[in-house]
Tab-separated table of N, CA and C in Angstrom:
chain	number	residue	atom	x	y	z
A	1	ARG	N	0.812	-1.195	0.000
A	1	ARG	CA	0.000	0.000	0.000
A	1	ARG	C	0.858	1.261	0.000
A	2	LEU	N	2.020	1.184	0.637
A	2	LEU	CA	2.902	2.351	0.649
A	2	LEU	C	3.335	2.728	-0.754
A	3	GLN	N	3.663	1.726	-1.548
A	3	GLN	CA	4.102	2.012	-2.910
A	3	GLN	C	2.970	2.644	-3.710
A	4	THR	N	1.759	2.146	-3.558
A	4	THR	CA	0.608	2.715	-4.251
A	4	THR	C	0.387	4.160	-3.823
A	5	GLY	N	0.521	4.437	-2.518
A	5	GLY	CA	0.375	5.800	-2.011
A	5	GLY	C	1.449	6.716	-2.554
A	6	ALA	N	2.683	6.212	-2.631
A	6	ALA	CA	3.790	7.020	-3.142
A	6	ALA	C	3.589	7.347	-4.621
A	7	VAL	N	3.114	6.370	-5.374
A	7	VAL	CA	2.851	6.597	-6.801
A	7	VAL	C	1.750	7.635	-6.966
A	8	ALA	N	0.706	7.523	-6.167
A	8	ALA	CA	-0.400	8.482	-6.240
A	8	ALA	C	0.067	9.882	-5.863
A	9	LEU	N	0.918	9.975	-4.834
A	9	LEU	CA	1.432	11.279	-4.415
A	9	LEU	C	2.285	11.912	-5.505
A	10	GLN	N	3.112	11.122	-6.171
A	10	GLN	CA	3.928	11.645	-7.275
A	10	GLN	C	3.044	12.127	-8.423
A	11	ALA	N	1.993	11.391	-8.717
A	11	ALA	CA	1.072	11.797	-9.788
A	11	ALA	C	0.369	13.101	-9.425
A	12	LEU	N	-0.038	13.225	-8.174
A	12	LEU	CA	-0.683	14.462	-7.717
A	12	LEU	C	0.289	15.635	-7.783
A	13	ARG	N	1.523	15.403	-7.394
A	13	ARG	CA	2.556	16.451	-7.443
A	13	ARG	C	2.784	16.912	-8.885
A	14	ARG	N	2.898	15.946	-9.808
A	14	ARG	CA	3.086	16.307	-11.227
A	14	ARG	C	1.894	17.099	-11.748
A	15	ALA	N	0.695	16.689	-11.368
A	15	ALA	CA	-0.506	17.395	-11.823
A	15	ALA	C	-0.533	18.822	-11.294
A	16	ALA	N	-0.168	19.002	-10.038
A	16	ALA	CA	-0.131	20.351	-9.460
A	16	ALA	C	0.910	21.207	-10.175
A	17	GLN	N	2.069	20.642	-10.443
A	17	GLN	CA	3.119	21.381	-11.138
A	17	GLN	C	2.657	21.775	-12.541
A	18	GLU	N	2.009	20.874	-13.223
A	18	GLU	CA	1.501	21.179	-14.560
A	18	GLU	C	0.457	22.290	-14.521
A	19	GLN	N	-0.396	22.285	-13.499
A	19	GLN	CA	-1.414	23.331	-13.368
A	19	GLN	C	-0.765	24.699	-13.160
A	20	VAL	N	0.272	24.751	-12.333
A	20	VAL	CA	0.977	26.020	-12.110
A	20	VAL	C	1.635	26.476	-13.405
A	21	GLU	N	2.290	25.560	-14.098
A	21	GLU	CA	2.948	25.919	-15.358
A	21	GLU	C	1.939	26.433	-16.380
A	22	THR	N	0.781	25.801	-16.456
A	22	THR	CA	-0.269	26.240	-17.374
A	22	THR	C	-0.776	27.630	-16.994
A	23	ALA	N	-1.002	27.842	-15.703
A	23	ALA	CA	-1.477	29.158	-15.236
A	23	ALA	C	-0.449	30.237	-15.537
A	24	MET	N	0.824	29.944	-15.323
A	24	MET	CA	1.862	30.942	-15.575
A	24	MET	C	1.981	31.242	-17.066
A	25	ALA	N	1.841	30.217	-17.885
A	25	ALA	CA	1.947	30.409	-19.330
A	25	ALA	C	0.804	31.250	-19.880
A	26	SER	N	-0.365	31.153	-19.260
A	26	SER	CA	-1.521	31.889	-19.775
A	26	SER	C	-1.767	33.212	-19.047
A	27	ALA	N	-0.945	33.524	-18.068
A	27	ALA	CA	-1.134	34.767	-17.303
A	27	ALA	C	-0.733	35.988	-18.126
A	28	VAL	N	-1.378	37.078	-17.843
A	28	VAL	CA	-1.011	38.348	-18.453
A	28	VAL	C	0.404	38.689	-17.992
A	29	PRO	N	1.266	39.149	-18.901
A	29	PRO	CA	2.644	39.470	-18.498
A	29	PRO	C	2.683	40.411	-17.290
A	30	ASP	N	3.629	40.169	-16.417
A	30	ASP	CA	3.856	40.961	-15.203
A	30	ASP	C	2.727	40.853	-14.184
A	31	THR	N	1.862	39.863	-14.353
A	31	THR	CA	0.824	39.601	-13.363
A	31	THR	C	1.407	38.701	-12.287
A	32	ILE	N	1.194	39.057	-11.040
A	32	ILE	CA	1.683	38.233	-9.951
A	32	ILE	C	0.613	37.209	-9.604
A	33	LEU	N	0.997	35.946	-9.626
A	33	LEU	CA	0.107	34.864	-9.224
A	33	LEU	C	0.578	34.346	-7.876
A	34	ARG	N	-0.337	33.828	-7.085
A	34	ARG	CA	-0.003	33.316	-5.755
A	34	ARG	C	-0.275	31.818	-5.697
A	35	LEU	N	0.653	31.117	-5.040
A	35	LEU	CA	0.542	29.681	-4.855
A	35	LEU	C	0.676	29.370	-3.374
A	36	LEU	N	-0.290	28.655	-2.839
A	36	LEU	CA	-0.238	28.201	-1.459
A	36	LEU	C	0.156	26.732	-1.469
A	37	VAL	N	1.279	26.433	-0.847
A	37	VAL	CA	1.759	25.056	-0.757
A	37	VAL	C	1.476	24.569	0.658
A	38	ILE	N	0.610	23.586	0.770
A	38	ILE	CA	0.270	23.032	2.072
A	38	ILE	C	1.043	21.727	2.223
A	39	GLY	N	1.962	21.747	3.157
A	39	GLY	CA	2.837	20.599	3.384
A	39	GLY	C	4.274	20.991	3.110
A	40	ALA	N	5.041	21.191	4.163
A	40	ALA	CA	6.430	21.634	4.014
A	40	ALA	C	7.283	20.621	3.264
A	41	GLU	N	6.831	19.381	3.196
A	41	GLU	CA	7.597	18.369	2.451
A	41	GLU	C	7.628	18.668	0.955
A	42	HIS	N	6.800	19.615	0.506
A	42	HIS	CA	6.787	20.010	-0.905
A	42	HIS	C	7.566	21.309	-1.143
A	43	SER	N	8.380	21.690	-0.192
A	43	SER	CA	9.105	22.957	-0.317
A	43	SER	C	10.070	22.946	-1.494
A	44	ASP	N	10.610	21.788	-1.858
A	44	ASP	CA	11.504	21.737	-3.013
A	44	ASP	C	10.766	22.115	-4.290
A	45	LEU	N	9.545	21.634	-4.448
A	45	LEU	CA	8.739	22.002	-5.613
A	45	LEU	C	8.390	23.484	-5.582
A	46	ALA	N	8.061	23.989	-4.405
A	46	ALA	CA	7.724	25.410	-4.269
A	46	ALA	C	8.897	26.283	-4.710
A	47	LEU	N	10.100	25.945	-4.271
A	47	LEU	CA	11.262	26.747	-4.642
A	47	LEU	C	11.609	26.597	-6.117
A	48	GLU	N	11.457	25.403	-6.644
A	48	GLU	CA	11.715	25.206	-8.069
A	48	GLU	C	10.794	26.088	-8.913
A	49	LEU	N	9.520	26.119	-8.561
A	49	LEU	CA	8.568	26.951	-9.299
A	49	LEU	C	8.862	28.430	-9.106
A	50	ALA	N	9.240	28.833	-7.897
A	50	ALA	CA	9.567	30.238	-7.639
A	50	ALA	C	10.789	30.672	-8.441
A	51	ARG	N	11.754	29.782	-8.597
A	51	ARG	CA	12.943	30.109	-9.411
A	51	ARG	C	12.556	30.280	-10.880
A	52	ARG	N	11.694	29.421	-11.359
A	52	ARG	CA	11.324	29.437	-12.781
A	52	ARG	C	10.403	30.583	-13.143
A	53	PHE	N	9.566	30.990	-12.195
A	53	PHE	CA	8.551	31.994	-12.488
A	53	PHE	C	8.681	33.156	-11.510
A	54	PRO	N	9.390	34.211	-11.887
A	54	PRO	CA	9.613	35.328	-10.968
A	54	PRO	C	8.344	36.090	-10.586
A	55	CYS	N	7.255	35.886	-11.292
A	55	CYS	CA	5.995	36.557	-10.951
A	55	CYS	C	5.091	35.666	-10.106
A	56	LEU	N	5.672	34.652	-9.475
A	56	LEU	CA	4.903	33.729	-8.647
A	56	LEU	C	5.254	33.956	-7.180
A	57	ASP	N	4.253	34.338	-6.397
A	57	ASP	CA	4.402	34.436	-4.939
A	57	ASP	C	4.033	33.085	-4.351
A	58	VAL	N	4.906	32.544	-3.525
A	58	VAL	CA	4.675	31.222	-2.941
A	58	VAL	C	4.634	31.338	-1.425
A	59	THR	N	3.613	30.758	-0.829
A	59	THR	CA	3.525	30.644	0.623
A	59	THR	C	3.527	29.164	0.953
A	60	VAL	N	4.452	28.772	1.840
A	60	VAL	CA	4.552	27.383	2.277
A	60	VAL	C	4.070	27.306	3.721
A	61	THR	N	3.154	26.383	3.987
A	61	THR	CA	2.650	26.192	5.339
A	61	THR	C	2.495	24.706	5.622
A	62	ASP	N	2.289	24.397	6.876
A	62	ASP	CA	2.111	23.016	7.303
A	62	ASP	C	1.386	23.049	8.636
A	63	SER	N	0.686	21.987	8.959
A	63	SER	CA	-0.003	21.950	10.253
A	63	SER	C	0.977	21.824	11.415
A	64	GLU	N	2.203	21.423	11.105
A	64	GLU	CA	3.251	21.298	12.120
A	64	GLU	C	4.240	22.461	11.967
A	65	PRO	N	4.230	23.410	12.886
A	65	PRO	CA	5.135	24.555	12.783
A	65	PRO	C	6.607	24.157	12.647
A	66	ALA	N	7.005	23.092	13.310
A	66	ALA	CA	8.409	22.668	13.251
A	66	ALA	C	8.815	22.279	11.832
A	67	LEU	N	7.901	21.701	11.069
A	67	LEU	CA	8.215	21.317	9.694
A	67	LEU	C	8.434	22.544	8.820
A	68	VAL	N	7.654	23.580	9.036
A	68	VAL	CA	7.842	24.830	8.284
A	68	VAL	C	9.202	25.439	8.648
A	69	GLN	N	9.511	25.463	9.927
A	69	GLN	CA	10.795	26.013	10.381
A	69	GLN	C	11.960	25.213	9.813
A	70	ASP	N	11.848	23.892	9.797
A	70	ASP	CA	12.916	23.053	9.253
A	70	ASP	C	13.107	23.314	7.760
A	71	ALA	N	12.010	23.382	7.028
A	71	ALA	CA	12.098	23.634	5.581
A	71	ALA	C	12.707	25.001	5.313
A	72	GLU	N	12.299	25.987	6.081
A	72	GLU	CA	12.860	27.332	5.905
A	72	GLU	C	14.357	27.324	6.173
A	73	ALA	N	14.788	26.601	7.196
A	73	ALA	CA	16.217	26.533	7.522
A	73	ALA	C	17.006	25.835	6.415
A	74	ILE	N	16.423	24.792	5.845
A	74	ILE	CA	17.100	24.057	4.769
A	74	ILE	C	17.323	24.956	3.556
A	75	TRP	N	16.345	25.796	3.252
A	75	TRP	CA	16.399	26.644	2.057
A	75	TRP	C	16.850	28.068	2.365
A	76	ALA	N	17.433	28.299	3.530
A	76	ALA	CA	17.794	29.655	3.961
A	76	ALA	C	18.758	30.351	3.010
A	77	ASN	N	19.595	29.613	2.314
A	77	ASN	CA	20.574	30.235	1.416
A	77	ASN	C	19.995	30.643	0.071
A	78	GLU	N	18.766	30.267	-0.190
A	78	GLU	CA	18.115	30.642	-1.445
A	78	GLU	C	17.680	32.107	-1.364
A	79	ALA	N	17.994	32.860	-2.378
A	79	ALA	CA	17.610	34.276	-2.409
A	79	ALA	C	16.304	34.423	-3.191
A	80	LEU	N	15.212	33.992	-2.580
A	80	LEU	CA	13.918	34.040	-3.239
A	80	LEU	C	12.944	34.833	-2.384
A	81	PRO	N	12.899	36.144	-2.587
A	81	PRO	CA	12.046	36.982	-1.737
A	81	PRO	C	10.559	36.704	-1.900
A	82	ARG	N	10.161	36.024	-2.941
A	82	ARG	CA	8.734	35.769	-3.165
A	82	ARG	C	8.269	34.469	-2.528
A	83	VAL	N	9.123	33.857	-1.693
A	83	VAL	CA	8.727	32.652	-0.963
A	83	VAL	C	8.578	33.023	0.504
A	84	VAL	N	7.397	32.744	1.043
A	84	VAL	CA	7.086	33.072	2.452
A	84	VAL	C	6.852	31.758	3.177
A	85	TRP	N	7.451	31.648	4.353
A	85	TRP	CA	7.297	30.467	5.211
A	85	TRP	C	6.351	30.848	6.318
A	86	ARG	N	5.189	30.196	6.389
A	86	ARG	CA	4.169	30.614	7.328
A	86	ARG	C	3.660	29.410	8.139
A	87	PRO	N	4.144	29.293	9.391
A	87	PRO	CA	3.581	28.241	10.244
A	87	PRO	C	2.142	28.613	10.630
A	88	PRO	N	1.361	27.614	11.023
A	88	PRO	CA	-0.045	27.889	11.368
A	88	PRO	C	-0.178	28.777	12.593
């Protein structure tokens, strides 16, 4: 069951990434879009998208404040002002 769950999670992650890419491609130039990432374990995807799309504001949150703090510490060297780390 773990493998099935992992496969489903990867498919959901790819679908979310594709939706963001589609939204960014169809957005009016210089329009700021906002993305809420729920689950600090997806912070790598959030930062990847923020790097690729400078008009994307990203907020990362999680029900566990410690996970948000850990993710923020891991990515502290990234110079991405449009990424906000917000514990609950």
